[in-house]
Amino acid sequence: MGNHNKLLQFLRPVDTAGVAADDDEDPPSMAPSPMSSSASPYVMSPWVNLPGIGGDGFVSGAGNVAGDKTGLIGSLVKENGHIYSLAAAGDLLYTGTDSKNVRVWKDRREFAGFKSGSGLVKAIVVAGDGRIYTGHQDGKIRVWRSSETADGAAAVPRRVGSLPRLAHVLRAAVRPAGYIDTGRRRNSTVWIRHFDAVSCLSLDAGAGILYSASWDRSFKAWRVSDSRCLDSVAAAHDDAVNTVAAAGFDALVFTGSADGAVKVWRREVVGPRGATRHAMERVLRRGDGAVTAVAVAAEARVVYVASSDGAVTHWQFRRRHGAVGGGALPPPRNGGVMRGHKTAAVLCLAVAGRVVASGSADRTICVWRREEGAEHVRLAVLAAHTGPVKCVAVDEENGDGDGDGGGERRWVVYSGSLDGSVKVWRVSSTPDATAQTPARMTPAAASAWKRTPPSPLAAWTPYAAARRRDGECRAVV
C-alpha cells in the first residue's frame, strides 16, 4: 500500500490526462471537389477565379507572364485563420493555421485536411516514410500518417501518436530525477515534455532523429523509429528557442533564440549504453535582434540565419581535417549579410540547392541564388501578400531539387502569410532586373554593414509576440 501511494505521489504532477486527450482529435476529412457543390467554401472563395488556380494561366504584380518567367502562379485560401507553417512533399503541400487545422493541397486544390484537438500549428515536417509531424502552441508534437483509400487514389492523414508517448511519460514520472523545474507556478514537469509552445521542428533523415525547439528555452532529440526522447537540452538559451535546424553534416545541430544567439551543437554517443548527448561547439552569432530562422544548405555546408533586424547572415563551414569525426570543428567563415528586406524582420527561411528564400514582415519574399564563393545574386522580390510572410518553402520545378547545374532553371516557391493565404510562385534562375533591392551581396559588404535596432515583432505576431519572463518582455516568433 505504501508503494502504491508513493507511485501516485510521483505521478500526481504529470498531466497524463492532457497526454491522453491527444487521442480525442477530430477525424480527418477529404476536401470536396471544387466542382461538386456550389455551396463549397472553395467555390465561393474570390480567389478561385484567379488564373493559376487549377488552370494554366499565371499572374504576377505586373500581370500575366510567360510560363518560364518569374511570377505568381496562384493563391490558396481557406477561411480558417492565419498561415503559420507549411511543408512541401512531392505533389502535396501541407499548411498549418492558428485554427488547429492542417490542410493538404494537391495541384493547387484542397485535397484533404485534419485537425488536432488543441494547439496552433507552428511547425510541420514530412518524413520520407509518409509520417507527418506537427508542432503545436500547446507544447505537443503530434504524429500523422497517410493511408490510401480502397481504390488507392487518395491518401488521408490520420493521427497515429504523439511525442512523447504516454508510456514514456509514465516511465519518466516514477523517477524523481525525471523532473525538471519549469520556473512557473507549475513547479516541475517530466524532462521529456515541452511545457511551452513548440516553435520549430527539423528532421535529420540520415540519423533518424527529429529535433524540436520550444519557447521553454529547450530543444529535444527524438528517435523516429520508436518515438523515444534521446536527449533534452533544458537551458539551451537564455530566452525562447525560435528555431532548430539539423545540419546534415558532422552531426551538427543549430539553434536560434530570442536572446539573439545562434548556437552550434554536436551530437555525440557516450557511455557504455550508447546514450545520445549534445555538446555545444560554439556560439555562431550574438546580437540584439532576435533570431527567427535558421536554414542549412547541407551539400554546400552553408548555414543561413535570419533575424528581426532584417538581415540574413550566412556562414561557410569547413570540413574537419584528419580522421572522420575527429578533432575540433574548424571555425566557420562569415560570408556576409543579405539585406533584401531593409530593416523589416525576416520571419522565415528556406533553402533548395543554391536557392535561398526569405519571408519578411514587410510582406515580401526575397529569392537569392548562391554563386561560387560566398556571393549571392538576387533572383526576385515577390510581392502579393497583404500580411507578414510567416513561412516559406522552395522546390525545384523539375523535382530534382539540386539546383546546381547550368542552364535555365525554375523553382516553385510557396509562401504562407498572416493574411490567411498561401501564394505559389514560379522563379526563374535569371535575375529580376526590375527589383528594387541590390542585386548582389558580396562578403566585402559585411564589413560595411551597420547593425540596426531590432524590429518590434509584437506589431506583426498576434500570438504571444511578447512574453514576459523574469519581469522583462522579450520578442519571440
Coordinates of C-alpha atoms in Angstrom, one line a residue:
M1 CA 0.0 0.0 0.0
G2 CA 2.9 2.3 0.8
N3 CA 4.5 1.7 -2.5
H4 CA 1.1 2.4 -4.2
N5 CA 0.8 5.8 -2.5
K6 CA 4.4 6.6 -3.3
L7 CA 3.7 5.9 -7.0
L8 CA 0.6 8.1 -7.0
Q9 CA 2.7 10.9 -5.4
F10 CA 5.2 10.7 -8.2
L11 CA 2.5 10.6 -10.9
R12 CA 0.4 13.4 -9.5
P13 CA 2.3 16.3 -11.1
V14 CA 2.2 14.7 -14.5
D15 CA -0.7 15.9 -16.7
T16 CA -1.5 12.4 -18.0
A17 CA -5.0 13.5 -18.9
G18 CA -3.5 16.1 -21.3
V19 CA -1.4 13.4 -22.9
A20 CA -4.3 11.0 -23.2
A21 CA -6.6 13.8 -24.5
D22 CA -4.5 13.8 -27.7
D23 CA -6.4 10.8 -28.9
D24 CA -9.6 12.8 -29.0
E25 CA -8.8 14.7 -32.1
D26 CA -11.3 15.4 -34.9
P27 CA -11.3 12.8 -37.6
P28 CA -9.5 13.7 -40.9
S29 CA -11.6 14.8 -43.8
M30 CA -11.3 14.7 -47.5
A31 CA -11.9 18.0 -49.2
P32 CA -14.9 18.2 -51.6
S33 CA -14.1 18.6 -55.2
P34 CA -14.3 22.3 -56.2
M35 CA -16.9 21.3 -58.9
S36 CA -19.0 19.1 -56.6
S37 CA -21.0 21.6 -54.7
S38 CA -22.0 25.2 -55.3
A39 CA -22.0 25.8 -51.6
S40 CA -18.4 24.7 -51.1
P41 CA -16.3 27.4 -49.5
Y42 CA -13.7 26.7 -52.2
V43 CA -16.1 27.6 -54.9
M44 CA -17.3 30.7 -53.0
S45 CA -13.8 31.9 -52.5
P46 CA -13.0 35.0 -54.5
W47 CA -9.5 33.5 -55.3
V48 CA -10.9 30.5 -57.2
N49 CA -11.3 32.5 -60.4
L50 CA -7.7 33.7 -60.5
P51 CA -5.5 32.4 -63.3
G52 CA -3.3 29.6 -62.0
I53 CA -5.9 28.1 -59.7
G54 CA -6.5 24.8 -61.4
G55 CA -5.6 26.3 -64.7
D56 CA -2.6 27.2 -66.9
G57 CA -2.6 31.0 -66.5
F58 CA 0.0 32.9 -64.5
V59 CA -0.5 36.2 -62.7
S60 CA 2.0 38.5 -61.0
G61 CA 2.1 42.0 -59.8
A62 CA 2.7 43.1 -63.4
G63 CA 0.0 40.9 -65.0
N64 CA 0.3 37.7 -66.9
V65 CA 3.8 36.4 -67.5
A66 CA 5.3 33.7 -69.7
G67 CA 5.5 30.2 -68.3
D68 CA 9.3 30.3 -67.9
K69 CA 9.5 33.6 -66.2
T70 CA 9.1 34.7 -62.6
G71 CA 5.6 35.4 -61.3
L72 CA 2.7 34.4 -59.2
I73 CA 1.1 31.1 -60.2
G74 CA -1.9 31.2 -57.8
S75 CA -3.3 31.7 -54.3
L76 CA -4.6 29.1 -52.0
V77 CA -7.2 30.4 -49.5
K78 CA -9.3 28.7 -46.9
E79 CA -11.2 30.7 -44.3
N80 CA -9.6 29.1 -41.2
G81 CA -7.1 31.6 -39.8
H82 CA -3.6 32.8 -40.3
I83 CA -1.0 30.5 -42.0
Y84 CA 1.8 29.8 -39.5
S85 CA 3.5 26.7 -41.1
L86 CA 3.8 24.8 -44.4
A87 CA 5.7 21.9 -45.8
A88 CA 6.0 20.7 -49.4
A89 CA 6.4 16.9 -50.1
G90 CA 6.2 15.7 -53.7
D91 CA 3.0 16.9 -55.2
L92 CA 1.4 17.7 -51.8
L93 CA 1.5 20.9 -49.8
Y94 CA 0.7 20.9 -46.1
T95 CA -0.4 24.2 -44.4
G96 CA -0.9 24.8 -40.7
T97 CA -3.0 27.6 -39.1
D98 CA -4.0 29.1 -35.8
S99 CA -7.3 27.4 -36.0
K100 CA -5.7 24.0 -35.3
N101 CA -6.3 22.8 -38.9
V102 CA -3.7 21.3 -41.3
R103 CA -4.8 21.5 -44.9
V104 CA -3.4 19.3 -47.7
W105 CA -3.3 20.7 -51.2
K106 CA -2.7 18.9 -54.4
D107 CA -2.4 20.5 -57.9
R108 CA -3.3 23.8 -56.2
R109 CA -6.6 22.4 -55.0
E110 CA -7.6 21.4 -51.5
F111 CA -7.1 17.7 -51.3
A112 CA -7.6 16.7 -47.6
G113 CA -7.5 18.1 -44.1
F114 CA -7.1 17.1 -40.5
K115 CA -7.5 18.8 -37.2
S116 CA -5.8 18.4 -33.8
G117 CA -7.6 18.6 -30.5
S118 CA -5.8 21.8 -29.5
G119 CA -2.9 24.0 -30.3
L120 CA -2.0 26.4 -33.1
V121 CA 0.1 24.6 -35.7
K122 CA 3.5 26.2 -35.6
A123 CA 5.6 23.6 -37.5
I124 CA 5.2 20.8 -40.0
V125 CA 7.7 18.2 -41.1
V126 CA 7.0 15.4 -43.6
A127 CA 9.2 12.3 -43.4
G128 CA 10.1 10.0 -46.3
D129 CA 8.0 7.1 -44.9
G130 CA 4.8 9.1 -45.0
R131 CA 4.7 10.2 -41.4
I132 CA 3.8 13.9 -40.8
Y133 CA 5.0 15.6 -37.6
T134 CA 3.2 18.8 -36.4
G135 CA 4.4 21.1 -33.6
H136 CA 1.8 23.0 -31.6
Q137 CA 1.3 26.0 -29.4
D138 CA 0.2 23.7 -26.6
G139 CA 3.7 22.1 -26.4
K140 CA 2.7 18.9 -28.1
I141 CA 4.2 17.1 -31.1
R142 CA 1.6 15.1 -33.0
V143 CA 2.3 12.3 -35.5
W144 CA 0.1 11.6 -38.5
R145 CA 0.4 9.0 -41.3
S146 CA -1.2 9.0 -44.8
S147 CA -3.2 5.9 -45.6
E148 CA -4.6 5.1 -49.1
T149 CA -8.3 4.5 -49.7
A150 CA -9.6 1.3 -51.1
D151 CA -9.1 2.4 -54.7
G152 CA -5.6 3.6 -53.9
A153 CA -6.5 7.1 -55.2
A154 CA -6.4 9.2 -52.1
A155 CA -4.2 9.5 -49.0
V156 CA -6.0 10.6 -45.9
P157 CA -3.7 11.6 -42.9
R158 CA -4.7 10.0 -39.6
R159 CA -3.3 10.5 -36.1
V160 CA -1.1 7.7 -35.1
G161 CA 0.5 9.1 -31.9
S162 CA 2.3 12.0 -30.2
L163 CA 5.7 12.8 -28.8
P164 CA 6.3 11.9 -26.1
R165 CA 4.3 8.7 -25.9
L166 CA 2.1 8.3 -22.8
A167 CA 4.0 5.2 -21.8
H168 CA 7.3 7.1 -21.9
V169 CA 5.8 9.9 -19.8
L170 CA 4.6 7.5 -17.1
R171 CA 8.0 5.7 -17.1
A172 CA 9.8 9.0 -16.6
A173 CA 7.3 10.2 -14.0
V174 CA 8.1 7.4 -11.5
R175 CA 11.7 8.6 -11.1
P176 CA 12.3 11.8 -9.1
A177 CA 15.3 12.5 -11.5
G178 CA 12.8 12.6 -14.4
Y179 CA 11.5 16.0 -13.4
I180 CA 12.8 19.5 -14.3
D181 CA 12.0 22.9 -12.8
T182 CA 9.8 25.0 -15.1
G183 CA 10.2 28.2 -13.2
R184 CA 6.5 28.7 -13.2
R185 CA 3.6 28.1 -10.8
R186 CA 3.6 24.5 -12.0
N187 CA 6.9 23.8 -10.4
S188 CA 8.0 20.8 -12.4
T189 CA 7.3 18.5 -15.3
V190 CA 8.9 15.4 -16.8
W191 CA 12.0 16.2 -18.8
I192 CA 10.8 14.6 -22.0
R193 CA 7.9 17.0 -22.4
H194 CA 7.9 20.6 -23.6
F195 CA 6.0 22.9 -21.3
D196 CA 5.7 25.8 -23.7
A197 CA 4.9 26.2 -27.4
V198 CA 6.8 24.0 -29.9
S199 CA 8.3 26.7 -32.2
C200 CA 10.1 24.6 -34.8
L201 CA 10.8 21.0 -36.0
S202 CA 13.7 19.7 -38.0
L203 CA 14.3 16.2 -39.3
D204 CA 17.7 14.6 -39.7
A205 CA 16.7 11.8 -42.0
G206 CA 20.1 10.2 -42.2
A207 CA 20.3 9.9 -38.4
G208 CA 16.6 9.1 -37.9
I209 CA 16.3 11.9 -35.4
L210 CA 13.6 14.6 -35.2
Y211 CA 14.6 17.8 -33.4
S212 CA 12.1 20.1 -31.7
A213 CA 12.6 23.6 -30.3
S214 CA 10.4 25.3 -27.8
W215 CA 9.7 28.6 -26.1
D216 CA 10.6 26.8 -22.9
R217 CA 14.2 27.5 -23.9
S218 CA 15.0 23.9 -24.7
F219 CA 15.4 21.6 -27.7
K220 CA 14.9 17.9 -27.8
A221 CA 16.0 15.0 -29.9
W222 CA 13.5 12.2 -30.8
R223 CA 14.3 8.8 -32.4
V224 CA 11.7 8.4 -35.0
S225 CA 11.8 4.6 -35.1
D226 CA 10.3 4.3 -31.6
S227 CA 9.3 7.9 -30.7
R228 CA 11.7 7.9 -27.8
C229 CA 13.3 11.1 -26.5
L230 CA 17.0 10.6 -26.7
D231 CA 18.2 13.9 -25.3
S232 CA 16.8 17.2 -23.9
V233 CA 18.9 20.3 -23.5
A234 CA 16.8 22.1 -20.9
A235 CA 18.5 25.5 -20.9
A236 CA 19.9 25.8 -24.4
H237 CA 19.4 29.6 -24.4
D238 CA 18.6 32.4 -22.1
D239 CA 15.2 33.0 -23.9
A240 CA 12.8 31.2 -26.1
V241 CA 14.3 29.0 -28.8
N242 CA 12.6 30.1 -32.0
T243 CA 14.3 27.7 -34.5
V244 CA 16.3 24.5 -34.7
A245 CA 18.0 23.0 -37.8
A246 CA 19.8 19.7 -38.3
A247 CA 22.9 20.4 -40.4
G248 CA 23.0 17.1 -42.3
F249 CA 26.8 17.1 -41.8
D250 CA 29.3 16.5 -39.0
A251 CA 26.3 15.6 -36.6
L252 CA 25.8 19.3 -36.1
V253 CA 22.6 21.0 -34.9
F254 CA 21.9 24.7 -34.9
T255 CA 19.5 26.6 -32.5
G256 CA 18.5 30.2 -32.7
S257 CA 16.8 32.2 -29.9
A258 CA 15.0 35.4 -29.0
D259 CA 18.2 36.1 -26.9
G260 CA 19.9 36.9 -30.2
A261 CA 22.3 33.9 -30.2
V262 CA 22.8 31.1 -32.6
K263 CA 24.5 28.1 -31.1
V264 CA 26.2 25.1 -32.7
W265 CA 25.7 21.7 -31.1
R266 CA 27.4 18.4 -31.9
R267 CA 25.5 15.1 -31.4
E268 CA 27.6 12.5 -29.6
V269 CA 27.2 8.9 -28.5
V270 CA 28.6 8.5 -25.0
G271 CA 28.7 5.9 -22.2
P272 CA 28.6 2.1 -22.3
R273 CA 24.9 2.1 -23.3
G274 CA 25.5 4.5 -26.2
A275 CA 23.4 7.4 -24.9
T276 CA 22.9 10.3 -27.2
R277 CA 24.0 13.7 -25.9
H278 CA 24.5 17.2 -27.5
A279 CA 27.5 19.3 -26.6
M280 CA 27.8 22.9 -27.6
E281 CA 30.6 23.5 -30.1
R282 CA 30.4 27.3 -30.3
V283 CA 28.2 30.4 -30.4
L284 CA 27.9 31.3 -34.0
R285 CA 26.2 34.6 -33.5
R286 CA 25.4 37.1 -30.8
G287 CA 23.2 40.1 -31.4
D288 CA 20.5 42.4 -30.2
G289 CA 18.0 41.2 -32.8
A290 CA 16.0 38.0 -32.1
V291 CA 17.0 35.0 -34.3
T292 CA 13.9 34.0 -36.1
A293 CA 15.0 31.2 -38.5
V294 CA 18.0 29.0 -39.5
A295 CA 18.3 27.1 -42.7
V296 CA 21.1 24.8 -43.9
A297 CA 22.4 24.0 -47.4
A298 CA 23.9 20.7 -46.4
E299 CA 25.9 19.8 -49.5
A300 CA 27.5 23.2 -49.6
R301 CA 27.9 23.3 -45.8
V302 CA 26.4 26.8 -45.7
V303 CA 24.2 28.0 -42.8
Y304 CA 21.8 30.9 -43.2
V305 CA 20.5 32.9 -40.2
A306 CA 17.5 35.3 -40.2
S307 CA 16.9 37.9 -37.6
S308 CA 14.4 40.5 -36.5
D309 CA 16.7 43.4 -37.7
G310 CA 16.1 42.4 -41.3
A311 CA 19.3 40.7 -42.0
V312 CA 20.1 37.2 -43.4
T313 CA 23.7 36.3 -42.5
H314 CA 25.4 33.2 -43.8
W315 CA 28.5 31.1 -42.8
Q316 CA 30.5 28.6 -44.6
F317 CA 31.5 25.5 -42.6
R318 CA 34.8 23.9 -43.5
R319 CA 35.3 20.1 -43.4
R320 CA 37.2 18.5 -40.5
H321 CA 40.8 17.6 -41.0
G322 CA 42.3 14.2 -40.3
A323 CA 40.1 11.3 -39.2
V324 CA 36.4 11.4 -39.8
G325 CA 34.7 12.9 -36.8
G326 CA 37.9 13.6 -35.0
G327 CA 39.4 16.9 -33.9
A328 CA 37.8 20.2 -33.3
L329 CA 35.5 21.8 -35.8
P330 CA 37.4 24.4 -37.9
P331 CA 36.0 27.9 -37.4
P332 CA 33.3 28.8 -39.9
R333 CA 33.8 31.7 -42.3
N334 CA 31.3 34.6 -42.2
G335 CA 30.2 35.0 -45.8
G336 CA 28.3 38.3 -45.4
V337 CA 24.9 39.7 -45.0
M338 CA 22.0 39.7 -47.5
R339 CA 19.7 42.6 -47.0
G340 CA 16.6 42.3 -49.2
H341 CA 14.1 43.4 -46.6
K342 CA 15.9 46.5 -45.3
T343 CA 15.0 46.7 -41.6
A344 CA 11.8 44.7 -41.5
A345 CA 12.1 41.5 -39.6
V346 CA 12.9 38.3 -41.5
L347 CA 10.5 35.7 -40.2
C348 CA 11.3 32.5 -42.2
L349 CA 13.9 30.9 -44.5
A350 CA 14.0 28.0 -46.9
V351 CA 16.9 26.5 -48.9
A352 CA 16.9 24.3 -52.0
G353 CA 20.2 23.6 -53.7
R354 CA 21.7 27.0 -54.5
V355 CA 18.4 28.9 -54.0
V356 CA 17.5 30.7 -50.7
A357 CA 14.2 32.3 -50.0
S358 CA 13.4 34.6 -47.1
G359 CA 9.9 35.8 -46.0
S360 CA 9.5 39.0 -44.0
A361 CA 7.2 41.2 -42.0
D362 CA 7.4 43.7 -45.0
R363 CA 5.0 41.2 -46.8
T364 CA 7.6 40.2 -49.4
I365 CA 9.7 37.2 -50.3
C366 CA 13.3 37.6 -51.5
V367 CA 14.8 34.8 -53.5
W368 CA 18.6 34.6 -53.9
R369 CA 21.0 32.2 -55.8
R370 CA 24.3 31.3 -54.2
E371 CA 27.3 31.7 -56.6
E372 CA 30.8 30.4 -56.3
G373 CA 32.4 31.5 -53.1
A374 CA 30.1 33.5 -50.8
E375 CA 28.5 35.7 -53.4
H376 CA 24.7 35.7 -53.7
V377 CA 22.7 37.1 -56.7
R378 CA 19.1 38.2 -56.1
L379 CA 16.7 36.5 -58.4
A380 CA 13.4 38.1 -57.4
V381 CA 11.4 40.1 -54.9
L382 CA 8.0 38.5 -54.7
A383 CA 5.2 40.8 -53.5
A384 CA 1.5 39.9 -53.4
H385 CA 0.7 39.2 -49.7
T386 CA -1.2 41.7 -47.6
G387 CA 0.3 40.5 -44.3
P388 CA 3.6 39.4 -42.9
V389 CA 5.1 36.2 -44.6
K390 CA 5.4 33.7 -41.8
C391 CA 6.6 30.5 -43.6
V392 CA 8.2 29.6 -46.9
A393 CA 9.3 26.5 -48.8
V394 CA 11.2 26.1 -52.1
D395 CA 11.4 23.2 -54.5
E396 CA 12.9 22.9 -58.0
E397 CA 10.1 22.7 -60.6
N398 CA 11.5 19.6 -62.3
G399 CA 11.6 17.8 -59.0
D400 CA 15.3 17.0 -58.7
G401 CA 15.8 19.8 -56.1
D402 CA 19.5 20.2 -56.6
G403 CA 19.7 23.5 -58.5
D404 CA 23.4 23.2 -59.0
G405 CA 23.7 22.6 -62.7
G406 CA 23.9 25.1 -65.5
G407 CA 21.3 26.5 -67.9
E408 CA 17.9 27.9 -67.2
R409 CA 16.3 26.5 -64.1
R410 CA 13.0 27.2 -62.4
W411 CA 11.8 26.9 -58.8
V412 CA 8.4 26.8 -57.1
V413 CA 8.2 29.0 -54.0
Y414 CA 5.4 28.5 -51.5
S415 CA 4.7 31.4 -49.1
G416 CA 2.3 31.4 -46.2
S417 CA 1.2 34.6 -44.6
L418 CA -0.8 36.0 -41.7
D419 CA -3.2 37.3 -44.3
G420 CA -4.6 33.8 -44.4
S421 CA -3.3 32.8 -47.9
V422 CA -0.7 30.7 -49.4
K423 CA 0.9 32.0 -52.6
V424 CA 2.5 29.7 -55.2
W425 CA 5.3 31.4 -57.3
R426 CA 7.5 30.4 -60.1
V427 CA 11.0 31.8 -60.0
S428 CA 13.4 31.7 -62.9
S429 CA 17.2 31.4 -62.5
T430 CA 17.6 34.7 -64.4
P431 CA 17.9 37.6 -62.0
D432 CA 15.0 40.0 -62.0
A433 CA 16.3 43.3 -63.3
T434 CA 13.2 45.3 -62.2
A435 CA 13.5 44.6 -58.5
Q436 CA 14.3 47.5 -56.2
T437 CA 16.8 45.8 -53.8
P438 CA 20.5 45.4 -54.5
A439 CA 21.1 42.5 -57.0
R440 CA 24.3 41.3 -55.4
M441 CA 25.8 40.9 -51.9
T442 CA 29.4 40.1 -51.5
P443 CA 31.5 39.2 -48.4
A444 CA 33.0 42.7 -48.5
A445 CA 29.6 44.2 -47.8
A446 CA 29.7 42.5 -44.4
S447 CA 32.4 44.9 -43.1
A448 CA 30.3 47.9 -44.1
W449 CA 27.1 46.6 -42.6
K450 CA 25.8 48.6 -39.6
R451 CA 23.6 46.9 -37.1
T452 CA 20.1 48.4 -36.8
P453 CA 17.8 48.2 -33.9
P454 CA 15.6 45.1 -33.8
S455 CA 12.1 45.4 -35.2
P456 CA 9.2 45.2 -32.8
L457 CA 7.9 41.8 -33.6
A458 CA 4.8 42.4 -31.4
A459 CA 3.5 44.5 -34.2
W460 CA 3.2 41.5 -36.5
T461 CA 2.6 38.4 -34.4
P462 CA -0.8 38.3 -32.8
Y463 CA 0.0 35.3 -30.8
A464 CA 2.5 35.7 -27.9
A465 CA 4.6 38.1 -29.8
A466 CA 5.8 39.5 -26.5
R467 CA 6.2 37.2 -23.5
R468 CA 7.1 38.3 -20.0
R469 CA 9.8 36.4 -18.2
D470 CA 11.6 37.4 -15.0
G471 CA 10.0 40.9 -15.3
E472 CA 11.4 41.6 -18.8
C473 CA 9.5 41.5 -22.0
R474 CA 11.2 39.7 -25.0
A475 CA 10.0 39.2 -28.5
V476 CA 9.5 35.7 -29.9
V477 CA 8.0 34.4 -33.0

